[in-house]
Amino acid sequence: MKSESTGLMKAAGLALCCTAFLATPASVDALDSLTIIVPSGSEELASSLENASLLKLAERDKLTDAQSLFAAARADYGRLLGALYAEGYYSGVIRIEIDGREAATIAPLDAPRSINTIRVTVQPGTRFTFAKARMKPYAKGTKLPPAYGDTKPAYSTAIVDAARAGVEGWRNIGHAKAQVSGQKIIADHRTATLDTEILLAPGPRVRFGQMQVSGQKRMRLDRIEKIAGFPTGEVFDPKELETVAKRLRRTGVFRSVALTEAEVLGPGDTLDVDLTLAEEALRRFGFGIEASTSDGVNLSGYWLHRNLLGGAERLRVDGAVERIGATDTDLGYSLGVRIDRPATPVTDADAFVAARAERTEIVDLSVDSFSLSFGLTRYLNDRLFAEAGLSYIHATAKDAAGSKNFDVLAFPTALTWDSRDNPTDARKGYYLRADITPFLGFNGTGSGGQFKTDARAYRGFGAEDRFVLAGRFQLGTLAGPDLADTPPEFLFFSGGGGSVRGQPYQSLGVPVTKSATITVQSGGLSFIGLSGELRADITEKIGAVAFYDAGFVSDEGLWGGNGSWHSGAGLGLRYDTGIGPIRFDVGLPVSGDTGDGVQLYVGIGQAF
């Protein structure tokens, strides 16, 4: 720095130390003007300086008493200098004049009792570049920030980021106590260049020691340890600590999970870790409501126990009553019970047992069913997980021609990849789920397999992703049984809020001739669904949506045989509740012969 600036900074440091001893309160007078001038700087630099200034903050907060302004002025020397360094300027000159007097030259005990004008002038000088940007010793695989390199602008923030990255590089290969041991920085004002060398002390290669647990009330210690899967004896890796925390949070039992590394290494260069937990309330309940003109009103609710037996066993009971007030269809209902147990049989797997009874009214078909299932969910990484199970299903389907029983043993498997930023209101990312379910039929029920997939993509654009393009592609088909021998559970319909808005609920299927006088509408053996939305934020809480949906159902597998399309389009509004948007959509049929009127949809969360 130039000598003038250096002298002012020393004076500023003395002033900050003495300000606390001011004994005489200053009177309150209005500040007439505050100006910050950067004669040779860019608008971006001027904005950075204003953001760093305590004087500007005081002006925004309408703090005009002389004592506060004087203290802010003295502090601004250091803050503005730091802002200059952050932008790569190391030869700047800062002047802060209070009613024409340099603030750094005013003794703290002579602080002004009133202040009318403050003028800040910053001469940034020439922006420096890195002549040499070095680090040693350097851990293999360290990812240094792009801004830290030879000939790059010499931002001080780049040096800080590089030091942090260097330490993380050593930690990532087991050196838990790596730290910055020193730095060498030489500024050449003649060439406006900076030579920097960051010195690191890696320390020894460390292995995980023991995990000490505290804060639990109802959870058993053995179950906490099983769920956490703490890698005692393995080489230290900070990602393993993140994984331990995620496993515990995934149970839903804990309100907070905190892992703290021990300050001092243990015997044999081992590192103990303290785990501090805070448990959530044991019980939770919720309810939901959805309504549409053709489907009527659907009411649903659930009751949840998070820690049934002290091992994070999650019991959930849920029920629903559907199609209240719907035309041409009877009420439907469902009642289900499910128990999930994490870390069973291995750390990154959950086991579950579930039972469900329900009545479903689908066009010309009334289905009463009961299912009992158990299975496993395996977490492969943060975004990818697999499910596999075994289910027994008994169903009775009734239509105008009579009734038929179906008995099935199914083996459902699924793979899900989810990279969405927010599952309830995604603005970017992808979602892909693929299901394959072989099934074995008894007592006249056909055997075969069902395949279906659901793919979604989201792309935000505009300022702060104000606009979002969202797309969805659904595909399904059956192989094996004839249509008449296929359990209703595995057939495909189209129409309604989950597939084609603007068309009545599950209105598109395939006609099946039962006799010379009876033809009923049944589900198909293949399905295609397409949906697209343009979402836009109108205000911070209110958004608008334009959508177009299309669906196809055919009476043979692999999308062959006889089939038909229908489509719908419309507009909607969204209101952000903080936990998910409330959805209101108005849809109209565009093609097909399954609907001829307006359809209204109300629900919680985006349509997909």
Coordinates of C-alpha atoms in Angstrom, one line a residue:
M1 CA 0.0 0.0 0.0
K2 CA 1.1 3.6 -0.4
S3 CA 2.4 5.3 2.7
E4 CA -0.6 7.6 3.1
S5 CA -3.0 4.6 3.2
T6 CA -0.7 2.7 5.6
G7 CA -0.7 5.6 8.0
L8 CA -4.4 6.0 7.9
M9 CA -4.9 2.2 8.6
K10 CA -2.7 2.4 11.7
A11 CA -4.6 5.3 12.9
A12 CA -7.9 3.5 12.3
G13 CA -6.7 0.5 14.3
L14 CA -5.9 2.8 17.3
A15 CA -9.2 4.5 16.9
L16 CA -11.1 1.2 17.0
C17 CA -9.4 0.2 20.3
C18 CA -10.1 3.6 21.9
T19 CA -13.7 4.0 20.8
A20 CA -15.0 1.8 23.6
F21 CA -13.8 4.3 26.1
L22 CA -15.8 7.2 24.9
A23 CA -17.6 8.5 27.9
T24 CA -19.5 11.5 26.5
P25 CA -22.6 10.6 24.6
A26 CA -23.0 12.3 21.3
S27 CA -26.0 14.3 20.4
V28 CA -28.4 13.2 17.7
D29 CA -28.3 15.2 14.5
A30 CA -29.4 14.3 11.0
L31 CA -26.8 13.4 8.4
D32 CA -27.2 15.6 5.4
S33 CA -25.2 13.6 2.9
L34 CA -23.0 10.4 2.6
T35 CA -21.1 9.9 -0.6
I36 CA -18.8 7.1 -1.6
I37 CA -16.7 8.0 -4.7
V38 CA -14.5 5.5 -6.6
P39 CA -13.1 7.7 -9.4
S40 CA -11.2 5.1 -11.4
G41 CA -13.2 1.9 -10.4
S42 CA -15.9 -0.1 -12.1
E43 CA -19.5 -0.1 -11.1
E44 CA -19.0 -3.7 -9.8
L45 CA -16.1 -2.5 -7.6
A46 CA -18.2 0.5 -6.3
S47 CA -21.0 -1.9 -5.5
S48 CA -18.7 -4.2 -3.5
L49 CA -17.3 -1.3 -1.6
E50 CA -20.8 0.0 -0.7
N51 CA -21.8 -3.5 0.4
A52 CA -18.8 -3.6 2.7
S53 CA -19.3 -0.2 4.2
L54 CA -20.7 0.2 7.7
L55 CA -21.5 3.8 6.9
K56 CA -23.8 2.7 4.1
L57 CA -25.4 0.2 6.4
A58 CA -26.0 2.9 9.0
E59 CA -27.5 5.1 6.4
R60 CA -29.9 2.4 5.3
D61 CA -30.8 1.7 8.9
K62 CA -31.3 5.5 9.5
L63 CA -28.7 5.6 12.3
T64 CA -27.7 9.3 12.3
D65 CA -26.3 9.9 15.8
A66 CA -22.7 11.2 15.6
Q67 CA -21.2 8.5 17.9
S68 CA -22.5 5.6 15.7
L69 CA -21.4 7.3 12.5
F70 CA -17.9 8.2 13.8
A71 CA -17.4 4.6 14.9
A72 CA -18.6 3.3 11.6
A73 CA -16.3 5.7 9.7
R74 CA -13.2 4.5 11.7
A75 CA -14.2 0.8 11.1
D76 CA -14.7 1.4 7.4
Y77 CA -11.0 1.8 6.7
G78 CA -10.4 -1.8 7.4
R79 CA -13.6 -3.0 5.8
L80 CA -13.0 -1.1 2.6
L81 CA -9.4 -2.3 2.5
G82 CA -10.6 -5.8 2.8
A83 CA -13.1 -5.3 -0.1
L84 CA -10.3 -3.9 -2.2
Y85 CA -8.1 -6.9 -1.5
A86 CA -11.0 -9.2 -2.3
E87 CA -11.2 -7.6 -5.8
G88 CA -7.4 -7.8 -6.3
Y89 CA -6.5 -4.2 -5.5
Y90 CA -3.4 -3.9 -3.2
S91 CA -2.3 -0.3 -3.7
G92 CA -5.5 1.6 -2.9
V93 CA -5.8 4.8 -1.0
I94 CA -8.8 5.4 1.2
R95 CA -10.0 8.7 2.5
I96 CA -12.9 9.2 4.8
E97 CA -13.7 12.8 5.6
I98 CA -16.1 13.9 8.3
D99 CA -17.2 17.5 7.7
G100 CA -13.9 18.0 5.8
R101 CA -11.6 16.3 8.5
E102 CA -9.9 12.9 7.9
A103 CA -11.7 10.5 10.3
A104 CA -8.4 8.7 11.1
T105 CA -6.8 11.9 12.4
I106 CA -9.6 12.6 14.8
A107 CA -8.7 11.5 18.3
P108 CA -11.4 9.3 19.9
L109 CA -11.8 11.6 22.8
D110 CA -12.4 14.5 20.4
A111 CA -15.2 12.7 18.5
P112 CA -17.6 15.2 16.9
R113 CA -20.9 15.8 18.6
S114 CA -22.6 16.3 15.3
I115 CA -21.9 15.2 11.8
N116 CA -23.4 16.8 8.6
T117 CA -21.5 15.3 5.7
I118 CA -19.3 12.3 5.2
R119 CA -17.3 11.9 2.0
V120 CA -15.5 8.6 1.2
T121 CA -13.1 8.5 -1.6
V122 CA -11.4 5.3 -2.7
Q123 CA -8.6 5.3 -5.3
P124 CA -8.2 1.6 -6.0
G125 CA -5.1 1.8 -8.1
T126 CA -4.2 -1.0 -10.5
R127 CA -5.7 -4.5 -10.1
F128 CA -2.9 -7.0 -9.3
T129 CA -2.5 -10.4 -10.9
F130 CA -0.8 -13.6 -9.6
A131 CA 2.7 -13.9 -10.9
K132 CA 3.0 -17.1 -9.0
A133 CA 0.2 -19.0 -7.2
R134 CA 1.7 -21.9 -5.4
M135 CA 0.9 -24.4 -2.6
K136 CA 2.9 -27.0 -0.9
P137 CA 2.8 -29.8 0.0
Y138 CA 0.0 -30.6 -2.5
A139 CA -2.3 -33.6 -1.9
K140 CA -3.0 -35.7 -4.9
G141 CA -6.5 -35.1 -6.2
T142 CA -6.9 -31.6 -4.7
K143 CA -9.2 -29.5 -6.7
L144 CA -8.0 -25.9 -6.5
P145 CA -10.4 -23.1 -7.3
P146 CA -10.0 -21.9 -10.9
A147 CA -9.4 -18.3 -9.7
Y148 CA -6.1 -19.3 -8.0
G149 CA -3.6 -19.6 -10.8
D150 CA -0.7 -17.7 -12.6
T151 CA -1.8 -14.6 -14.5
K152 CA -5.3 -14.7 -12.9
P153 CA -6.6 -11.6 -11.0
A154 CA -5.1 -11.7 -7.5
Y155 CA -8.3 -11.8 -5.5
S156 CA -7.7 -12.3 -1.8
T157 CA -10.7 -14.6 -1.7
A158 CA -9.0 -16.9 -4.2
I159 CA -6.1 -17.3 -1.8
V160 CA -8.5 -18.1 1.1
D161 CA -10.5 -20.6 -1.1
A162 CA -7.2 -22.2 -2.3
A163 CA -6.1 -22.7 1.3
R164 CA -9.4 -24.2 2.2
A165 CA -9.2 -26.5 -0.8
G166 CA -5.7 -27.6 0.1
V167 CA -6.7 -28.6 3.6
E168 CA -9.7 -30.5 2.2
G169 CA -7.5 -32.2 -0.3
W170 CA -5.4 -33.7 2.5
R171 CA -8.5 -34.5 4.6
N172 CA -10.0 -36.4 1.7
I173 CA -7.1 -38.9 1.7
G174 CA -7.1 -39.4 5.5
H175 CA -5.2 -36.6 7.0
A176 CA -7.9 -35.3 9.4
K177 CA -5.8 -32.7 11.2
A178 CA -4.4 -31.0 8.1
Q179 CA -4.1 -27.3 8.4
V180 CA -2.5 -24.2 7.0
S181 CA 0.9 -23.7 8.6
G182 CA 1.9 -20.4 7.0
Q183 CA 1.8 -18.3 3.8
K184 CA 4.3 -16.2 1.8
I185 CA 2.8 -13.2 0.0
I186 CA 5.0 -10.7 -1.8
A187 CA 3.4 -7.7 -3.6
D188 CA 5.4 -6.0 -6.4
H189 CA 3.8 -2.6 -6.8
R190 CA 5.9 -1.8 -9.9
T191 CA 4.5 -4.7 -11.9
A192 CA 1.2 -5.0 -10.0
T193 CA 1.8 -8.6 -9.3
L194 CA 1.5 -10.9 -6.3
D195 CA 3.6 -14.0 -5.5
T196 CA 1.8 -16.3 -3.1
E197 CA 2.7 -19.6 -1.5
I198 CA 0.4 -21.4 0.8
L199 CA 2.2 -23.8 3.3
L200 CA 0.3 -26.8 4.5
A201 CA 0.9 -29.2 7.4
P202 CA -0.9 -32.4 6.5
G203 CA -0.3 -34.2 9.8
P204 CA -0.5 -38.0 10.1
R205 CA -2.8 -40.3 8.2
V206 CA -5.7 -41.0 10.6
R207 CA -8.1 -43.8 11.1
F208 CA -11.6 -43.6 12.7
G209 CA -11.7 -44.3 16.4
Q210 CA -14.9 -44.6 18.4
M211 CA -18.2 -42.8 18.1
Q212 CA -19.5 -41.3 21.4
V213 CA -23.3 -40.9 21.4
S214 CA -25.3 -38.4 23.5
G215 CA -28.7 -36.8 23.5
Q216 CA -30.9 -39.9 22.7
K217 CA -33.9 -40.5 25.0
R218 CA -35.9 -43.3 23.6
M219 CA -33.6 -44.8 20.9
R220 CA -31.5 -47.8 21.9
L221 CA -27.8 -47.3 21.6
D222 CA -27.3 -50.6 19.7
R223 CA -29.8 -49.5 17.1
I224 CA -28.2 -46.0 16.7
E225 CA -24.8 -47.7 16.1
K226 CA -26.3 -50.1 13.5
I227 CA -28.2 -47.4 11.6
A228 CA -25.2 -45.0 11.7
G229 CA -22.7 -47.6 10.4
F230 CA -19.8 -45.7 11.9
P231 CA -16.6 -46.9 10.1
T232 CA -14.4 -47.6 13.2
G233 CA -10.9 -48.6 12.1
E234 CA -11.2 -47.4 8.5
V235 CA -9.0 -44.5 7.0
F236 CA -10.6 -41.1 7.8
D237 CA -12.8 -39.7 5.0
P238 CA -15.0 -36.7 5.7
K239 CA -17.6 -38.1 3.2
E240 CA -18.1 -41.0 5.6
L241 CA -19.2 -38.6 8.3
E242 CA -21.7 -37.0 6.0
T243 CA -23.0 -40.5 5.2
V244 CA -23.4 -41.4 8.9
A245 CA -25.4 -38.2 9.4
K246 CA -27.6 -38.8 6.4
R247 CA -28.4 -42.4 7.5
L248 CA -29.6 -41.1 10.9
R249 CA -31.6 -38.2 9.4
R250 CA -33.3 -40.6 7.0
T251 CA -35.0 -42.5 9.8
G252 CA -37.1 -39.4 10.6
V253 CA -36.5 -40.0 14.3
F254 CA -34.1 -37.1 14.9
R255 CA -34.7 -33.4 14.8
S256 CA -31.0 -32.7 14.6
V257 CA -27.8 -34.8 14.1
A258 CA -24.4 -33.3 14.8
L259 CA -21.0 -35.0 14.4
T260 CA -17.9 -33.3 16.0
E261 CA -14.4 -34.5 15.5
A262 CA -12.2 -34.8 18.6
E263 CA -9.6 -32.0 19.0
V264 CA -6.8 -34.4 19.8
L265 CA -5.9 -37.7 18.1
G266 CA -6.1 -40.9 20.2
P267 CA -3.6 -43.8 20.4
G268 CA -2.3 -45.0 17.1
D269 CA -3.4 -41.8 15.3
T270 CA -7.1 -42.6 15.7
L271 CA -9.9 -40.0 15.6
D272 CA -12.9 -40.2 17.9
V273 CA -16.1 -38.5 16.9
D274 CA -18.9 -37.2 19.2
L275 CA -22.5 -37.7 17.9
T276 CA -25.1 -35.4 19.5
L277 CA -28.7 -36.2 18.8
A278 CA -32.1 -34.5 19.4
E279 CA -35.2 -36.6 18.9
E280 CA -38.4 -35.6 17.1
A281 CA -41.8 -36.0 18.7
L282 CA -42.8 -39.6 18.6
R283 CA -46.1 -39.2 16.8
R284 CA -47.3 -37.2 13.8
F285 CA -50.5 -37.1 11.8
G286 CA -51.6 -35.3 8.6
F287 CA -54.4 -35.1 6.2
G288 CA -55.0 -34.1 2.6
I289 CA -57.8 -33.1 0.2
E290 CA -58.0 -33.2 -3.6
A291 CA -61.0 -32.3 -5.7
S292 CA -62.0 -32.4 -9.3
T293 CA -65.2 -32.0 -11.2
S294 CA -65.4 -35.6 -12.5
D295 CA -63.5 -37.4 -9.6
G296 CA -65.4 -35.6 -6.8
V297 CA -63.6 -35.0 -3.5
N298 CA -60.8 -37.3 -2.2
L299 CA -60.0 -37.2 1.5
S300 CA -56.9 -38.8 3.0
G301 CA -55.1 -38.9 6.3
Y302 CA -52.4 -40.7 8.2
W303 CA -51.0 -41.4 11.7
L304 CA -47.3 -42.0 12.2
H305 CA -45.3 -43.4 15.1
R306 CA -41.6 -42.7 14.5
N307 CA -40.0 -45.0 17.0
L308 CA -42.3 -47.9 17.8
L309 CA -40.0 -50.3 19.7
G310 CA -37.0 -48.0 20.4
G311 CA -35.1 -49.0 17.2
A312 CA -36.5 -46.4 14.7
E313 CA -39.3 -48.7 13.6
R314 CA -41.8 -46.5 11.8
L315 CA -45.5 -47.4 11.9
R316 CA -47.8 -45.7 9.5
V317 CA -51.6 -46.1 9.3
D318 CA -53.2 -44.3 6.4
G319 CA -56.7 -44.2 5.0
A320 CA -58.7 -42.5 2.3
V321 CA -62.3 -42.0 1.1
E322 CA -62.5 -41.2 -2.6
R323 CA -64.9 -39.8 -5.2
I324 CA -67.2 -38.2 -2.7
G325 CA -69.9 -36.5 -4.8
A326 CA -68.6 -37.9 -8.1
T327 CA -71.0 -38.6 -10.9
D328 CA -71.7 -42.1 -12.2
T329 CA -69.5 -43.9 -9.7
D330 CA -69.6 -45.1 -6.1
L331 CA -67.4 -44.2 -3.2
G332 CA -64.0 -45.8 -2.9
Y333 CA -61.9 -46.3 0.2
S334 CA -58.5 -47.6 1.3
L335 CA -56.9 -48.5 4.6
G336 CA -53.3 -49.4 5.0
V337 CA -50.8 -50.3 7.7
R338 CA -47.0 -50.4 7.1
I339 CA -44.0 -50.9 9.4
D340 CA -40.5 -49.9 8.2
R341 CA -37.3 -50.9 10.1
P342 CA -34.1 -49.2 9.0
A343 CA -30.7 -50.9 8.9
T344 CA -32.3 -54.3 8.3
P345 CA -30.7 -56.6 7.5
V346 CA -27.7 -54.3 6.6
T347 CA -26.9 -50.7 7.4
D348 CA -28.0 -49.2 4.0
A349 CA -31.2 -51.2 3.7
D350 CA -34.7 -50.9 5.2
A351 CA -37.2 -53.8 5.6
F352 CA -40.9 -53.3 5.5
V353 CA -44.2 -55.2 6.0
A354 CA -47.5 -53.8 4.7
A355 CA -51.1 -54.7 4.5
R356 CA -53.9 -52.8 2.6
A357 CA -57.6 -53.2 1.9
E358 CA -59.3 -51.0 -0.7
R359 CA -62.3 -50.6 -2.9
T360 CA -61.7 -48.9 -6.3
E361 CA -64.3 -47.8 -8.8
I362 CA -62.8 -47.6 -12.3
V363 CA -65.3 -46.7 -15.0
D364 CA -67.4 -49.9 -15.4
L365 CA -65.4 -51.9 -12.9
S366 CA -65.7 -52.2 -9.2
V367 CA -62.7 -53.8 -7.5
D368 CA -62.4 -55.0 -3.9
S369 CA -58.8 -56.0 -3.0
F370 CA -56.6 -57.0 -0.1
S371 CA -52.8 -57.2 -0.3
L372 CA -50.1 -58.3 2.1
S373 CA -46.4 -57.6 1.2
F374 CA -43.0 -57.4 2.6
G375 CA -39.7 -56.3 1.1
L376 CA -36.4 -54.3 1.2
T377 CA -35.3 -50.9 0.2
R378 CA -31.6 -50.6 -0.6
Y379 CA -29.9 -47.2 -0.7
L380 CA -27.2 -47.3 -3.3
N381 CA -26.2 -43.6 -3.0
D382 CA -27.7 -40.3 -2.2
R383 CA -29.8 -40.3 -5.4
L384 CA -30.2 -43.9 -6.3
F385 CA -32.2 -46.6 -4.4
A386 CA -33.7 -50.0 -5.3
E387 CA -36.7 -51.9 -3.9
A388 CA -37.7 -55.5 -4.1
G389 CA -40.5 -57.4 -2.4
L390 CA -43.0 -60.2 -2.4
S391 CA -46.8 -59.5 -2.4
Y392 CA -49.9 -61.6 -2.2
I393 CA -53.0 -59.9 -3.7
H394 CA -56.6 -61.1 -3.7
A395 CA -59.1 -59.1 -5.7
T396 CA -62.7 -59.4 -6.7
A397 CA -63.7 -57.4 -9.9
K398 CA -67.4 -56.8 -10.6
D399 CA -69.0 -55.4 -13.8
A400 CA -72.3 -55.6 -15.6
A401 CA -71.5 -59.2 -16.6
G402 CA -70.8 -60.5 -13.1
S403 CA -67.8 -60.9 -10.9
K404 CA -64.4 -62.7 -11.0
N405 CA -61.8 -63.4 -8.4
F406 CA -58.1 -62.9 -8.9
D407 CA -55.3 -64.4 -6.8
V408 CA -51.7 -63.3 -7.5
L409 CA -48.2 -63.7 -6.0
A410 CA -46.2 -60.8 -7.2
F411 CA -42.5 -60.0 -7.1
P412 CA -42.2 -56.2 -7.5
T413 CA -38.8 -54.6 -8.1
A414 CA -38.0 -51.0 -8.7
L415 CA -35.0 -48.7 -9.3
T416 CA -35.4 -45.0 -8.6
W417 CA -32.9 -42.1 -9.4
D418 CA -33.9 -38.7 -8.1
S419 CA -31.7 -35.6 -8.6
R420 CA -34.5 -33.0 -8.2
D421 CA -33.6 -29.9 -6.1
N422 CA -37.0 -30.1 -4.4
P423 CA -39.3 -33.1 -4.8
T424 CA -42.5 -31.1 -4.1
D425 CA -41.6 -28.1 -6.3
A426 CA -38.7 -28.9 -8.6
R427 CA -36.9 -26.3 -10.6
K428 CA -34.1 -28.3 -11.9
G429 CA -33.0 -32.0 -12.0
Y430 CA -34.3 -35.3 -13.1
Y431 CA -36.4 -38.1 -11.8
L432 CA -36.5 -41.7 -13.2
R433 CA -38.3 -44.7 -11.8
A434 CA -38.5 -48.1 -13.5
D435 CA -40.7 -51.0 -12.2
I436 CA -40.6 -54.6 -13.2
T437 CA -43.2 -56.9 -11.5
P438 CA -43.3 -60.6 -12.5
F439 CA -46.5 -62.2 -11.1
L440 CA -47.8 -65.7 -10.7
G441 CA -51.6 -66.2 -10.9
F442 CA -53.7 -68.9 -9.1
N443 CA -57.3 -70.1 -9.5
G444 CA -57.7 -69.1 -13.2
T445 CA -55.7 -65.8 -12.9
G446 CA -53.1 -65.3 -15.6
S447 CA -49.3 -65.1 -15.0
G448 CA -46.9 -62.7 -16.6
G449 CA -45.0 -59.5 -15.9
Q450 CA -45.6 -55.8 -15.9
F451 CA -43.1 -53.1 -16.8
K452 CA -43.6 -49.4 -16.3
T453 CA -41.4 -46.3 -16.1
D454 CA -41.9 -42.7 -15.1
A455 CA -39.3 -40.1 -16.3
R456 CA -39.4 -36.4 -15.4
A457 CA -37.1 -33.5 -16.2
Y458 CA -37.1 -29.9 -15.0
R459 CA -35.2 -26.8 -16.3
G460 CA -35.4 -23.4 -14.8
F461 CA -34.5 -20.2 -16.6
G462 CA -34.7 -16.5 -16.2
A463 CA -33.7 -14.5 -13.1
E464 CA -33.6 -16.8 -10.1
D465 CA -35.3 -19.5 -12.2
R466 CA -38.5 -17.6 -12.4
F467 CA -39.7 -19.8 -15.3
V468 CA -39.5 -23.6 -15.3
L469 CA -40.1 -26.0 -18.1
A470 CA -41.2 -29.4 -16.8
G471 CA -41.8 -32.6 -18.8
R472 CA -43.0 -36.1 -18.0
F473 CA -43.0 -39.4 -19.9
Q474 CA -44.8 -42.5 -18.7
L475 CA -44.7 -45.9 -20.3
G476 CA -46.2 -49.2 -19.3
T477 CA -46.9 -52.6 -20.8
L478 CA -47.8 -56.2 -19.8
A479 CA -46.6 -59.5 -21.1
G480 CA -48.1 -62.9 -20.6
P481 CA -51.8 -63.1 -19.8
D482 CA -54.8 -62.2 -21.9
L483 CA -56.8 -59.1 -21.0
A484 CA -59.6 -61.1 -19.4
D485 CA -57.2 -63.0 -17.1
T486 CA -55.1 -60.1 -16.0
P487 CA -55.5 -58.9 -12.5
P488 CA -57.1 -55.4 -12.4
E489 CA -54.1 -54.2 -10.3
F490 CA -51.9 -54.4 -13.4
L491 CA -54.1 -52.9 -16.1
F492 CA -53.7 -49.3 -17.4
F493 CA -56.1 -46.4 -17.7
S494 CA -55.7 -42.8 -18.7
G495 CA -57.4 -39.6 -17.7
G496 CA -57.5 -37.4 -14.6
G497 CA -54.9 -35.5 -12.4
G498 CA -52.3 -38.2 -12.6
S499 CA -52.2 -38.6 -16.3
V500 CA -54.3 -36.4 -18.6
R501 CA -55.9 -33.3 -17.1
G502 CA -59.0 -32.1 -19.0
Q503 CA -60.2 -35.7 -19.4
P504 CA -62.4 -37.5 -16.8
Y505 CA -60.6 -39.7 -14.3
Q506 CA -59.4 -43.0 -15.9
S507 CA -61.9 -42.5 -18.7
L508 CA -59.7 -44.0 -21.4
G509 CA -59.4 -47.8 -21.4
V510 CA -60.4 -50.4 -23.9
P511 CA -63.8 -51.9 -24.7
V512 CA -64.3 -55.5 -23.8
T513 CA -67.3 -57.5 -25.1
K514 CA -68.7 -59.7 -22.4
S515 CA -71.8 -60.9 -24.3
A516 CA -74.0 -60.0 -27.2
T517 CA -75.6 -57.3 -25.1
I518 CA -72.9 -56.3 -22.7
T519 CA -69.7 -54.3 -23.4
V520 CA -67.7 -52.9 -20.6
Q521 CA -64.7 -50.5 -20.4
S522 CA -61.6 -52.2 -19.1
G523 CA -58.0 -51.2 -18.5
G524 CA -55.5 -51.9 -21.2
L525 CA -52.3 -53.9 -21.5
S526 CA -50.2 -50.9 -22.7
F527 CA -50.0 -47.2 -21.8
I528 CA -48.2 -44.1 -22.9
G529 CA -48.4 -40.8 -21.1
L530 CA -46.9 -37.4 -22.0
S531 CA -47.1 -34.2 -20.0
G532 CA -45.6 -30.7 -20.4
E533 CA -45.8 -27.6 -18.2
L534 CA -44.5 -24.0 -18.3
R535 CA -44.4 -22.7 -14.8
A536 CA -43.9 -19.0 -14.0
D537 CA -43.6 -17.1 -10.7
I538 CA -46.0 -14.1 -10.6
T539 CA -45.1 -13.0 -7.1
E540 CA -43.0 -14.5 -4.3
K541 CA -46.0 -16.7 -3.3
I542 CA -48.2 -17.0 -6.4
G543 CA -47.3 -18.8 -9.7
A544 CA -49.1 -19.7 -12.9
V545 CA -48.9 -22.8 -15.0
A546 CA -49.8 -23.7 -18.6
F547 CA -50.0 -27.5 -19.3
Y548 CA -50.7 -30.0 -22.1
D549 CA -51.2 -33.8 -21.4
A550 CA -51.8 -36.7 -23.7
G551 CA -52.4 -40.4 -23.1
F552 CA -52.7 -43.7 -25.1
V553 CA -54.1 -47.1 -24.0
S554 CA -54.1 -50.3 -26.1
D555 CA -55.6 -53.8 -25.7
E556 CA -52.3 -55.7 -26.3
G557 CA -48.8 -55.7 -24.9
L558 CA -45.9 -53.8 -26.4
W559 CA -48.4 -51.0 -27.5
G560 CA -49.8 -53.2 -30.3
G561 CA -53.4 -54.1 -31.1
N562 CA -56.2 -51.6 -30.9
G563 CA -55.7 -48.4 -29.0
S564 CA -56.6 -44.8 -28.9
W565 CA -55.3 -41.4 -27.7
H566 CA -56.8 -38.5 -25.9
S567 CA -55.4 -35.2 -24.7
G568 CA -56.2 -32.2 -22.6
A569 CA -54.7 -28.7 -21.9
G570 CA -55.3 -25.9 -19.5
L571 CA -54.1 -23.3 -17.1
G572 CA -53.4 -23.3 -13.3
L573 CA -52.4 -21.3 -10.3
R574 CA -50.0 -22.2 -7.5
Y575 CA -49.8 -20.7 -4.0
D576 CA -46.5 -21.5 -2.2
T577 CA -47.2 -22.6 1.4
G578 CA -43.5 -23.1 2.3
I579 CA -43.9 -26.9 2.4
G580 CA -45.3 -27.2 -1.1
P581 CA -47.6 -25.4 -3.4
I582 CA -51.4 -25.6 -3.4
R583 CA -52.4 -26.5 -6.9
F584 CA -55.5 -25.3 -8.8
D585 CA -55.8 -26.4 -12.4
V586 CA -58.6 -25.9 -15.0
G587 CA -58.4 -28.3 -17.9
L588 CA -60.3 -28.9 -21.2
P589 CA -60.3 -31.9 -23.5
V590 CA -58.3 -31.3 -26.7
S591 CA -58.7 -34.6 -28.6
G592 CA -60.4 -38.0 -28.0
D593 CA -64.0 -38.8 -27.2
T594 CA -63.8 -39.4 -23.5
G595 CA -64.6 -36.0 -22.2
D596 CA -66.5 -32.8 -23.3
G597 CA -66.5 -30.4 -20.4
V598 CA -64.3 -28.4 -18.0
Q599 CA -62.3 -30.3 -15.4
L600 CA -61.2 -28.7 -12.2
Y601 CA -58.3 -30.0 -10.0
V602 CA -57.3 -28.9 -6.5
G603 CA -54.5 -30.5 -4.6
I604 CA -51.2 -30.0 -2.7
G605 CA -47.9 -30.1 -4.6
Q606 CA -47.1 -29.8 -8.3
A607 CA -48.9 -32.2 -10.7
F608 CA -45.6 -33.9 -11.2

